[in-house]
Every structure is written in structure tokens, then in C-alpha cells.
Short mmCIF file of N, CA and C in Angstrom, two decimals:
data_model
loop_
_atom_site.label_atom_id
_atom_site.label_comp_id
_atom_site.label_asym_id
_atom_site.label_seq_id
_atom_site.Cartn_x
_atom_site.Cartn_y
_atom_site.Cartn_z
N UNK A 1 -18.99 1.49 1.35
CA UNK A 1 -19.14 2.90 1.01
C UNK A 1 -20.59 3.33 1.20
N UNK A 2 -21.51 2.48 0.82
CA UNK A 2 -22.91 2.84 0.92
C UNK A 2 -23.41 2.78 2.37
N UNK A 3 -23.06 1.71 3.07
CA UNK A 3 -23.57 1.53 4.43
C UNK A 3 -23.07 2.61 5.39
N UNK A 4 -21.77 2.94 5.31
CA UNK A 4 -21.19 3.88 6.27
C UNK A 4 -20.94 5.28 5.69
N UNK A 5 -21.15 5.44 4.40
CA UNK A 5 -20.91 6.75 3.79
C UNK A 5 -19.44 7.12 3.76
N UNK A 6 -18.57 6.12 3.76
CA UNK A 6 -17.12 6.36 3.78
C UNK A 6 -16.63 6.90 2.44
N UNK A 7 -15.57 7.66 2.48
CA UNK A 7 -14.94 8.19 1.27
C UNK A 7 -13.76 7.35 0.82
N UNK A 8 -13.22 6.55 1.74
CA UNK A 8 -12.08 5.69 1.43
C UNK A 8 -12.10 4.49 2.36
N UNK A 9 -11.39 3.45 1.95
CA UNK A 9 -11.32 2.22 2.73
C UNK A 9 -9.91 1.66 2.63
N UNK A 10 -9.47 0.99 3.68
CA UNK A 10 -8.19 0.27 3.65
C UNK A 10 -8.52 -1.21 3.58
N UNK A 11 -7.91 -1.89 2.61
CA UNK A 11 -8.19 -3.31 2.37
C UNK A 11 -6.92 -4.13 2.37
N UNK A 12 -7.05 -5.38 2.74
CA UNK A 12 -5.97 -6.34 2.58
C UNK A 12 -6.12 -7.01 1.21
N UNK A 13 -5.12 -6.91 0.36
CA UNK A 13 -5.22 -7.51 -0.97
C UNK A 13 -4.85 -8.99 -1.00
N UNK A 14 -4.59 -9.58 0.15
CA UNK A 14 -4.04 -10.93 0.20
C UNK A 14 -5.02 -12.02 -0.21
N UNK A 15 -6.29 -11.68 -0.39
CA UNK A 15 -7.23 -12.67 -0.89
C UNK A 15 -7.41 -12.54 -2.40
N UNK A 16 -6.69 -11.61 -3.02
CA UNK A 16 -6.72 -11.47 -4.47
C UNK A 16 -7.64 -10.38 -4.98
N UNK A 17 -7.58 -10.20 -6.30
CA UNK A 17 -8.31 -9.13 -6.95
C UNK A 17 -9.82 -9.21 -6.72
N UNK A 18 -10.38 -10.41 -6.72
CA UNK A 18 -11.83 -10.52 -6.58
C UNK A 18 -12.33 -10.00 -5.24
N UNK A 19 -11.48 -9.95 -4.23
CA UNK A 19 -11.90 -9.39 -2.94
C UNK A 19 -11.78 -7.86 -2.92
N UNK A 20 -10.97 -7.30 -3.81
CA UNK A 20 -10.76 -5.85 -3.89
C UNK A 20 -11.69 -5.23 -4.93
N UNK A 21 -11.99 -5.98 -5.97
CA UNK A 21 -12.71 -5.45 -7.13
C UNK A 21 -14.05 -4.78 -6.81
N UNK A 22 -14.86 -5.30 -5.89
CA UNK A 22 -16.13 -4.60 -5.62
C UNK A 22 -15.92 -3.14 -5.19
N UNK A 23 -14.81 -2.86 -4.52
CA UNK A 23 -14.52 -1.50 -4.07
C UNK A 23 -13.98 -0.64 -5.21
N UNK A 24 -13.31 -1.26 -6.16
CA UNK A 24 -12.77 -0.52 -7.30
C UNK A 24 -13.88 0.01 -8.21
N UNK A 25 -15.07 -0.56 -8.11
CA UNK A 25 -16.21 -0.10 -8.91
C UNK A 25 -16.65 1.31 -8.53
N UNK A 26 -16.25 1.78 -7.34
CA UNK A 26 -16.58 3.13 -6.90
C UNK A 26 -15.45 4.07 -7.30
N UNK A 27 -15.52 4.58 -8.51
CA UNK A 27 -14.42 5.39 -9.06
C UNK A 27 -14.17 6.67 -8.27
N UNK A 28 -15.17 7.15 -7.53
CA UNK A 28 -15.01 8.40 -6.79
C UNK A 28 -14.63 8.17 -5.32
N UNK A 29 -14.27 6.93 -4.97
CA UNK A 29 -13.89 6.60 -3.60
C UNK A 29 -12.45 6.10 -3.56
N UNK A 30 -11.77 6.31 -2.47
CA UNK A 30 -10.39 5.88 -2.31
C UNK A 30 -10.29 4.44 -1.82
N UNK A 31 -9.33 3.72 -2.36
CA UNK A 31 -9.07 2.34 -1.96
C UNK A 31 -7.58 2.23 -1.64
N UNK A 32 -7.24 2.08 -0.36
CA UNK A 32 -5.85 1.92 0.06
C UNK A 32 -5.59 0.46 0.35
N UNK A 33 -4.58 -0.09 -0.30
CA UNK A 33 -4.23 -1.50 -0.13
C UNK A 33 -3.03 -1.63 0.80
N UNK A 34 -3.13 -2.53 1.77
CA UNK A 34 -1.98 -2.81 2.62
C UNK A 34 -0.86 -3.33 1.74
N UNK A 35 0.30 -2.73 1.85
CA UNK A 35 1.44 -3.12 1.00
C UNK A 35 2.64 -3.47 1.86
N UNK A 36 3.12 -2.52 2.65
CA UNK A 36 4.28 -2.75 3.52
C UNK A 36 4.00 -2.04 4.82
N UNK A 37 3.49 -2.77 5.80
CA UNK A 37 3.06 -2.16 7.05
C UNK A 37 4.25 -1.85 7.96
N UNK A 38 4.03 -0.98 8.93
CA UNK A 38 5.13 -0.49 9.77
C UNK A 38 5.46 -1.41 10.94
N UNK A 39 4.59 -2.36 11.24
CA UNK A 39 4.86 -3.23 12.38
C UNK A 39 5.97 -4.24 12.07
N UNK A 40 6.77 -4.62 13.05
CA UNK A 40 7.89 -5.55 12.80
C UNK A 40 7.44 -6.88 12.18
N UNK A 41 6.30 -7.40 12.58
CA UNK A 41 5.83 -8.67 12.04
C UNK A 41 5.42 -8.61 10.58
N UNK A 42 5.30 -7.42 10.03
CA UNK A 42 4.97 -7.28 8.61
C UNK A 42 6.00 -7.95 7.72
N UNK A 43 7.23 -8.03 8.20
CA UNK A 43 8.30 -8.67 7.42
C UNK A 43 8.08 -10.17 7.27
N UNK A 44 7.29 -10.76 8.16
CA UNK A 44 7.05 -12.20 8.08
C UNK A 44 6.54 -12.61 6.70
N UNK A 45 5.67 -11.80 6.11
CA UNK A 45 5.13 -12.11 4.79
C UNK A 45 5.50 -11.07 3.74
N UNK A 46 5.36 -9.80 4.08
CA UNK A 46 5.48 -8.74 3.09
C UNK A 46 6.88 -8.59 2.51
N UNK A 47 7.89 -9.03 3.22
CA UNK A 47 9.26 -8.87 2.75
C UNK A 47 9.82 -10.17 2.16
N UNK A 48 8.98 -11.16 1.99
CA UNK A 48 9.42 -12.44 1.42
C UNK A 48 9.41 -12.37 -0.11
N UNK A 49 10.36 -13.03 -0.71
CA UNK A 49 10.41 -13.10 -2.17
C UNK A 49 9.34 -14.06 -2.66
N UNK A 50 8.82 -13.80 -3.86
CA UNK A 50 7.76 -14.63 -4.41
C UNK A 50 8.25 -15.99 -4.86
N UNK A 51 9.51 -16.10 -5.20
CA UNK A 51 10.10 -17.38 -5.60
C UNK A 51 11.48 -17.47 -4.96
N UNK A 52 11.95 -18.65 -4.79
CA UNK A 52 13.24 -18.85 -4.14
C UNK A 52 14.39 -18.68 -5.13
N UNK A 53 14.40 -17.53 -5.78
CA UNK A 53 15.45 -17.22 -6.75
C UNK A 53 15.83 -15.76 -6.61
N UNK A 54 17.10 -15.44 -6.72
CA UNK A 54 17.52 -14.04 -6.67
C UNK A 54 16.85 -13.24 -7.79
N UNK A 55 16.53 -12.01 -7.50
CA UNK A 55 15.95 -11.13 -8.51
C UNK A 55 14.43 -11.15 -8.57
N UNK A 56 13.80 -12.09 -7.88
CA UNK A 56 12.34 -12.12 -7.85
C UNK A 56 11.84 -11.02 -6.91
N UNK A 57 10.70 -10.41 -7.23
CA UNK A 57 10.22 -9.34 -6.36
C UNK A 57 9.77 -9.87 -5.01
N UNK A 58 9.86 -9.00 -4.03
CA UNK A 58 9.29 -9.30 -2.72
C UNK A 58 7.78 -9.10 -2.83
N UNK A 59 7.04 -9.67 -1.89
CA UNK A 59 5.59 -9.59 -1.95
C UNK A 59 5.11 -8.14 -1.99
N UNK A 60 5.68 -7.26 -1.15
CA UNK A 60 5.23 -5.87 -1.16
C UNK A 60 5.52 -5.20 -2.50
N UNK A 61 6.61 -5.58 -3.15
CA UNK A 61 6.93 -5.02 -4.47
C UNK A 61 5.92 -5.48 -5.51
N UNK A 62 5.54 -6.74 -5.46
CA UNK A 62 4.53 -7.27 -6.37
C UNK A 62 3.19 -6.56 -6.18
N UNK A 63 2.81 -6.33 -4.92
CA UNK A 63 1.56 -5.61 -4.65
C UNK A 63 1.61 -4.19 -5.20
N UNK A 64 2.74 -3.52 -5.05
CA UNK A 64 2.89 -2.17 -5.59
C UNK A 64 2.74 -2.18 -7.11
N UNK A 65 3.34 -3.16 -7.77
CA UNK A 65 3.21 -3.27 -9.22
C UNK A 65 1.77 -3.51 -9.65
N UNK A 66 1.07 -4.41 -8.95
CA UNK A 66 -0.34 -4.67 -9.26
C UNK A 66 -1.18 -3.41 -9.09
N UNK A 67 -0.97 -2.70 -8.00
CA UNK A 67 -1.74 -1.49 -7.73
C UNK A 67 -1.54 -0.48 -8.86
N UNK A 68 -0.32 -0.32 -9.30
CA UNK A 68 -0.01 0.66 -10.34
C UNK A 68 -0.49 0.24 -11.72
N UNK A 69 -0.21 -0.99 -12.10
CA UNK A 69 -0.43 -1.39 -13.50
C UNK A 69 -1.78 -2.04 -13.79
N UNK A 70 -2.40 -2.64 -12.78
CA UNK A 70 -3.63 -3.38 -13.05
C UNK A 70 -4.85 -2.91 -12.27
N UNK A 71 -4.67 -2.50 -11.05
CA UNK A 71 -5.83 -2.23 -10.19
C UNK A 71 -6.20 -0.76 -10.10
N UNK A 72 -5.43 0.13 -10.66
CA UNK A 72 -5.66 1.57 -10.51
C UNK A 72 -6.32 2.19 -11.74
N UNK A 73 -7.19 1.45 -12.40
CA UNK A 73 -7.78 1.94 -13.64
C UNK A 73 -8.62 3.20 -13.46
N UNK A 74 -9.19 3.41 -12.29
CA UNK A 74 -9.98 4.62 -12.03
C UNK A 74 -9.18 5.69 -11.30
N UNK A 75 -7.92 5.40 -11.01
CA UNK A 75 -7.08 6.38 -10.33
C UNK A 75 -7.37 6.57 -8.86
N UNK A 76 -8.06 5.61 -8.23
CA UNK A 76 -8.41 5.80 -6.83
C UNK A 76 -7.64 4.90 -5.89
N UNK A 77 -6.71 4.09 -6.40
CA UNK A 77 -5.98 3.15 -5.55
C UNK A 77 -4.75 3.82 -4.93
N UNK A 78 -4.55 3.55 -3.67
CA UNK A 78 -3.36 3.99 -2.96
C UNK A 78 -2.76 2.81 -2.21
N UNK A 79 -1.59 3.01 -1.65
CA UNK A 79 -0.90 1.95 -0.91
C UNK A 79 -0.60 2.41 0.51
N UNK A 80 -0.72 1.49 1.45
CA UNK A 80 -0.29 1.72 2.82
C UNK A 80 1.13 1.20 2.92
N UNK A 81 2.07 2.10 3.22
CA UNK A 81 3.48 1.73 3.38
C UNK A 81 4.00 2.37 4.66
N UNK A 82 4.58 1.57 5.55
CA UNK A 82 4.94 2.02 6.88
C UNK A 82 6.12 2.96 6.94
N UNK A 83 6.01 3.95 7.82
CA UNK A 83 7.05 4.97 7.99
C UNK A 83 8.36 4.41 8.52
N UNK A 84 8.33 3.21 9.08
CA UNK A 84 9.55 2.65 9.66
C UNK A 84 10.48 2.06 8.60
N UNK A 85 10.06 2.04 7.35
CA UNK A 85 10.87 1.46 6.27
C UNK A 85 11.02 2.44 5.10
N UNK A 86 11.74 3.57 5.28
CA UNK A 86 11.84 4.56 4.22
C UNK A 86 12.38 4.02 2.89
N UNK A 87 13.33 3.08 2.94
CA UNK A 87 13.88 2.53 1.70
C UNK A 87 12.81 1.76 0.94
N UNK A 88 11.93 1.10 1.67
CA UNK A 88 10.88 0.33 1.03
C UNK A 88 9.74 1.24 0.55
N UNK A 89 9.56 2.39 1.21
CA UNK A 89 8.64 3.40 0.70
C UNK A 89 9.14 3.88 -0.65
N UNK A 90 10.43 4.18 -0.72
CA UNK A 90 11.02 4.64 -1.99
C UNK A 90 10.87 3.58 -3.07
N UNK A 91 11.07 2.32 -2.73
CA UNK A 91 10.92 1.23 -3.70
C UNK A 91 9.47 1.12 -4.16
N UNK A 92 8.53 1.22 -3.23
CA UNK A 92 7.12 1.20 -3.59
C UNK A 92 6.75 2.36 -4.50
N UNK A 93 7.29 3.54 -4.21
CA UNK A 93 7.04 4.72 -5.05
C UNK A 93 7.60 4.50 -6.45
N UNK A 94 8.79 3.91 -6.52
CA UNK A 94 9.42 3.63 -7.82
C UNK A 94 8.55 2.69 -8.66
N UNK A 95 7.99 1.68 -8.02
CA UNK A 95 7.19 0.69 -8.73
C UNK A 95 5.76 1.15 -9.00
N UNK A 96 5.27 2.10 -8.21
CA UNK A 96 3.89 2.55 -8.34
C UNK A 96 3.84 4.08 -8.30
N UNK A 97 4.39 4.73 -9.33
CA UNK A 97 4.45 6.20 -9.31
C UNK A 97 3.08 6.87 -9.42
N UNK A 98 2.06 6.14 -9.85
CA UNK A 98 0.76 6.77 -10.07
C UNK A 98 -0.17 6.71 -8.86
N UNK A 99 0.24 6.07 -7.78
CA UNK A 99 -0.68 5.91 -6.66
C UNK A 99 -0.31 6.81 -5.48
N UNK A 100 -1.31 7.11 -4.68
CA UNK A 100 -1.08 7.86 -3.45
C UNK A 100 -0.56 6.89 -2.39
N UNK A 101 0.18 7.43 -1.44
CA UNK A 101 0.70 6.62 -0.34
C UNK A 101 0.12 7.10 0.97
N UNK A 102 -0.31 6.16 1.79
CA UNK A 102 -0.72 6.43 3.16
C UNK A 102 0.37 5.85 4.03
N UNK A 103 1.02 6.68 4.83
CA UNK A 103 2.23 6.27 5.55
C UNK A 103 1.98 6.31 7.06
N UNK A 104 1.49 5.19 7.64
CA UNK A 104 1.33 5.12 9.08
C UNK A 104 2.65 4.74 9.74
N UNK A 105 2.69 4.78 11.05
CA UNK A 105 3.87 4.32 11.78
C UNK A 105 4.74 5.44 12.29
N UNK A 106 4.29 6.71 12.15
CA UNK A 106 5.02 7.83 12.73
C UNK A 106 4.66 7.88 14.21
N UNK A 107 5.65 7.89 15.04
CA UNK A 107 5.39 7.97 16.48
C UNK A 107 5.57 6.63 17.17
N UNK A 108 4.47 6.01 17.57
CA UNK A 108 4.50 4.80 18.40
C UNK A 108 5.28 3.65 17.76
N UNK A 109 5.22 3.50 16.45
CA UNK A 109 5.96 2.42 15.79
C UNK A 109 7.42 2.79 15.51
N UNK A 110 7.79 4.04 15.75
CA UNK A 110 9.19 4.43 15.63
C UNK A 110 9.55 5.18 14.37
N UNK A 111 8.61 5.42 13.47
CA UNK A 111 8.91 6.17 12.25
C UNK A 111 8.94 7.65 12.52
N UNK A 112 9.74 8.37 11.74
CA UNK A 112 9.73 9.82 11.84
C UNK A 112 9.04 10.38 10.60
N UNK A 113 8.77 11.65 10.60
CA UNK A 113 8.01 12.25 9.50
C UNK A 113 8.87 12.62 8.30
N UNK A 114 10.13 12.92 8.49
CA UNK A 114 10.96 13.45 7.41
C UNK A 114 11.35 12.46 6.33
N UNK A 115 12.05 11.40 6.70
CA UNK A 115 12.55 10.44 5.72
C UNK A 115 11.43 9.77 4.92
N UNK A 116 10.34 9.33 5.56
CA UNK A 116 9.26 8.72 4.79
C UNK A 116 8.62 9.68 3.79
N UNK A 117 8.46 10.94 4.17
CA UNK A 117 7.87 11.91 3.24
C UNK A 117 8.76 12.10 2.03
N UNK A 118 10.04 12.19 2.26
CA UNK A 118 10.99 12.35 1.16
C UNK A 118 11.00 11.09 0.28
N UNK A 119 10.96 9.92 0.89
CA UNK A 119 10.98 8.67 0.14
C UNK A 119 9.71 8.48 -0.68
N UNK A 120 8.59 9.01 -0.21
CA UNK A 120 7.32 8.82 -0.89
C UNK A 120 6.99 9.88 -1.91
N UNK A 121 7.78 10.93 -1.99
CA UNK A 121 7.49 12.02 -2.92
C UNK A 121 7.89 11.66 -4.35
N UNK A 122 7.25 12.32 -5.27
CA UNK A 122 7.63 12.20 -6.68
C UNK A 122 8.09 13.57 -7.16
N UNK A 123 8.56 13.64 -8.39
CA UNK A 123 9.00 14.92 -8.95
C UNK A 123 7.86 15.93 -8.99
N UNK A 124 6.63 15.45 -9.10
CA UNK A 124 5.48 16.34 -9.14
C UNK A 124 4.81 16.49 -7.78
N UNK A 125 5.38 15.84 -6.75
CA UNK A 125 4.85 15.95 -5.41
C UNK A 125 3.61 15.11 -5.18
N UNK A 126 3.44 14.02 -5.93
CA UNK A 126 2.27 13.16 -5.78
C UNK A 126 2.09 12.76 -4.33
N UNK A 127 0.86 12.66 -3.91
CA UNK A 127 0.48 12.49 -2.52
C UNK A 127 1.23 11.41 -1.76
N UNK A 128 1.74 11.80 -0.63
CA UNK A 128 2.26 10.89 0.40
C UNK A 128 1.78 11.47 1.71
N UNK A 129 0.87 10.79 2.36
CA UNK A 129 0.23 11.32 3.56
C UNK A 129 0.61 10.53 4.79
N UNK A 130 1.06 11.23 5.82
CA UNK A 130 1.38 10.58 7.09
C UNK A 130 0.12 10.34 7.88
N UNK A 131 0.17 9.29 8.63
CA UNK A 131 -0.94 8.95 9.51
C UNK A 131 -0.33 8.47 10.81
N UNK A 132 -0.87 8.94 11.91
CA UNK A 132 -0.35 8.52 13.21
C UNK A 132 -1.49 8.09 14.12
N UNK A 133 -2.25 7.07 13.68
CA UNK A 133 -3.38 6.63 14.50
C UNK A 133 -2.91 5.79 15.68
N UNK A 134 -3.61 5.87 16.75
CA UNK A 134 -3.30 5.03 17.90
C UNK A 134 -4.61 4.76 18.62
N UNK A 135 -4.98 3.49 18.67
CA UNK A 135 -6.20 3.14 19.37
C UNK A 135 -5.86 2.91 20.84
N UNK A 136 -6.69 3.39 21.72
CA UNK A 136 -6.47 3.25 23.15
C UNK A 136 -7.47 2.26 23.72
#
């Protein structure tokens, strides 16, 4: 935040809280955590259950719960959830109603704008923002 003057950052939470925590100290800056990405290979890890037993949360569900209940103390944490998985956007919203959603994957990855926006909305219209970045 200091070096580049950024207002928000996207981070991978897979190294644990201690890798995210330095960014959480900036209460006035946004921190978006990768949760359920739109690329097909995201299922390799993000859609796996945490234990080999029925009823255990999938990794992306656990990340959504952490973001909502433990890591969002300053209200600046959001989740990256891919537009290609509207049902999983809805599940992430259910588990993390207090966080904003950044929804990439509209366009090139095959997501559309309608279903993901509806899946990410709350009764109060809490932020769900589409993103359609493409590096050339």
C-alpha cells in the first residue's frame, strides 16, 4: 500500500493468516482474498473437502467463513469468487454475508453478468462487483 499507493490488493490466503495480517493492519484499504476462482483448474484445490468425510466444508467455503468471522475485523476484507460458478458465489455469500465480492470471469472465462450478480447480492444489496480483466 505504501510503495505503490494502492487502495486495495488481491492476496492468496493459502499461506495462512500471518501472510495476510500485515495487509489487514491498513483499516482504510481493501483486501480481497482468492476464494473460488473462475478458471477450471481452481477446482483442483478450492473445491476439495477439508476432510474425507461427508459434511465437511470445501476449501473455498472454509476461506469464506474465515474472511467473515475472523479476518474482517476492520470491515475491509472481500472475496474473489469466479463468475463461472454462480452456485458457489451464492454459497460464499451465505457463509460471508459481511464481505464484498469481486467477481472476475465474465467474458473470456465463460461467465455471464446476470447470474453471478444475483448470486452475490444480499437483501441490502451488499457489494458484488464484476471484473473482466484480460491481459494481452
